[in-house]
Amino acid sequence: MEETLDSLVNAEAVALRVFRMITAANEVPEFAPGSIPVKRAAEILGKTPNWVQAGIICGWLPIGYATLDGHLVKSLDEIRPNRRIDYTIIPKKFWIETGYVWKGQ
């Protein structure tokens, strides 16, 4: 029974994501300008900031991108000590994945 309930919850989450992707062409909510901070995205997702950063870099969390000195970072191997990686979380992509509407700080 538990497995069936988990399957239904996962199916509902997938259906909502697909619905947001389809409606994004016509009905997109209004978002605050700028990127969503990694810390805020992590809170919304119930994960750690490092999890969000790794997901963006590796591509399995398609909500934005990471750059280092103006170049896209696409592998965790590109992380260097004492080098700052900038993360951009695009509100529309985050909304498609989660349903969360970014209204700013």
Coordinates of C-alpha atoms in Angstrom, one line a residue:
M1 CA 0.0 0.0 0.0
E2 CA 2.8 2.4 0.9
E3 CA 4.5 1.8 -2.4
T4 CA 1.3 2.6 -4.3
L5 CA 0.8 5.8 -2.3
D6 CA 4.4 6.9 -3.1
S7 CA 3.8 6.1 -6.8
L8 CA 0.7 8.3 -6.8
V9 CA 2.5 11.2 -5.1
N10 CA 5.3 10.9 -7.6
A11 CA 2.8 10.7 -10.5
E12 CA 1.0 13.8 -9.2
A13 CA 4.3 15.7 -9.0
V14 CA 5.2 14.7 -12.6
A15 CA 1.7 15.7 -13.8
L16 CA 2.0 19.1 -12.2
R17 CA 5.4 19.7 -13.7
V18 CA 4.1 18.8 -17.1
F19 CA 1.1 21.0 -16.7
R20 CA 3.4 24.0 -15.8
M21 CA 5.6 23.3 -18.8
I22 CA 2.5 23.3 -21.1
T23 CA 1.0 26.4 -19.6
A24 CA 4.3 28.2 -19.5
A25 CA 3.8 29.0 -23.2
N26 CA 0.6 31.0 -22.4
E27 CA 0.2 31.7 -18.7
V28 CA 3.4 32.5 -16.9
P29 CA 3.1 34.2 -13.5
E30 CA 4.9 37.5 -12.9
F31 CA 8.3 37.0 -11.2
A32 CA 10.5 39.5 -9.3
P33 CA 13.5 40.5 -11.3
G34 CA 16.8 38.8 -10.7
S35 CA 18.0 35.3 -9.8
I36 CA 16.7 33.2 -6.9
P37 CA 19.4 32.8 -4.2
V38 CA 20.7 29.3 -3.9
K39 CA 20.0 29.3 -0.1
R40 CA 16.3 30.2 -0.8
A41 CA 16.0 27.6 -3.5
A42 CA 17.4 25.0 -1.1
E43 CA 14.9 25.9 1.6
I44 CA 12.0 25.6 -0.9
L45 CA 13.3 22.2 -2.1
G46 CA 14.0 21.0 1.4
K47 CA 17.6 20.3 0.4
T48 CA 21.0 21.8 1.2
P49 CA 22.6 24.6 -0.8
N50 CA 25.4 22.2 -1.8
W51 CA 22.8 19.8 -3.2
V52 CA 21.3 22.6 -5.3
Q53 CA 24.7 23.7 -6.5
A54 CA 25.7 20.2 -7.5
G55 CA 22.4 19.7 -9.3
I56 CA 22.8 22.9 -11.3
I57 CA 26.4 22.1 -12.3
C58 CA 25.7 18.4 -13.2
G59 CA 22.5 19.3 -15.1
W60 CA 20.1 17.1 -13.2
L61 CA 18.4 20.1 -11.6
P62 CA 17.5 22.2 -14.7
I63 CA 16.7 25.5 -12.9
G64 CA 19.7 27.7 -14.0
Y65 CA 23.4 27.6 -14.6
A66 CA 26.8 28.1 -12.9
T67 CA 29.7 30.2 -14.1
L68 CA 33.3 30.6 -13.2
D69 CA 35.2 33.6 -14.7
G70 CA 32.4 34.0 -17.2
H71 CA 32.5 30.3 -18.4
L72 CA 29.8 27.7 -17.8
V73 CA 30.7 25.2 -15.2
K74 CA 29.3 21.7 -16.2
S75 CA 31.3 19.4 -14.0
L76 CA 32.1 19.2 -10.3
D77 CA 35.7 18.6 -11.4
E78 CA 35.8 22.3 -12.4
I79 CA 35.4 23.5 -8.8
R80 CA 38.6 25.0 -7.5
P81 CA 39.5 26.1 -3.9
N82 CA 39.3 29.9 -3.4
R83 CA 37.5 30.4 -6.7
R84 CA 34.0 31.7 -6.6
I85 CA 31.3 30.1 -8.7
D86 CA 28.3 32.2 -9.5
Y87 CA 24.9 30.6 -9.6
T88 CA 21.9 31.9 -11.6
I89 CA 18.6 30.3 -10.8
I90 CA 16.0 31.4 -13.3
P91 CA 12.6 32.1 -11.7
K92 CA 10.6 30.7 -14.7
K93 CA 12.6 27.5 -14.8
F94 CA 12.3 27.1 -11.0
W95 CA 8.6 27.6 -11.3
I96 CA 8.3 25.0 -14.0
E97 CA 10.1 22.5 -11.8
T98 CA 8.5 23.4 -8.4
G99 CA 5.5 25.6 -8.8
Y100 CA 7.1 28.3 -6.7
V101 CA 6.6 31.9 -7.8
W102 CA 9.6 34.1 -7.0
K103 CA 8.5 37.4 -5.5
G104 CA 11.9 38.6 -4.4
Q105 CA 13.6 38.8 -1.0

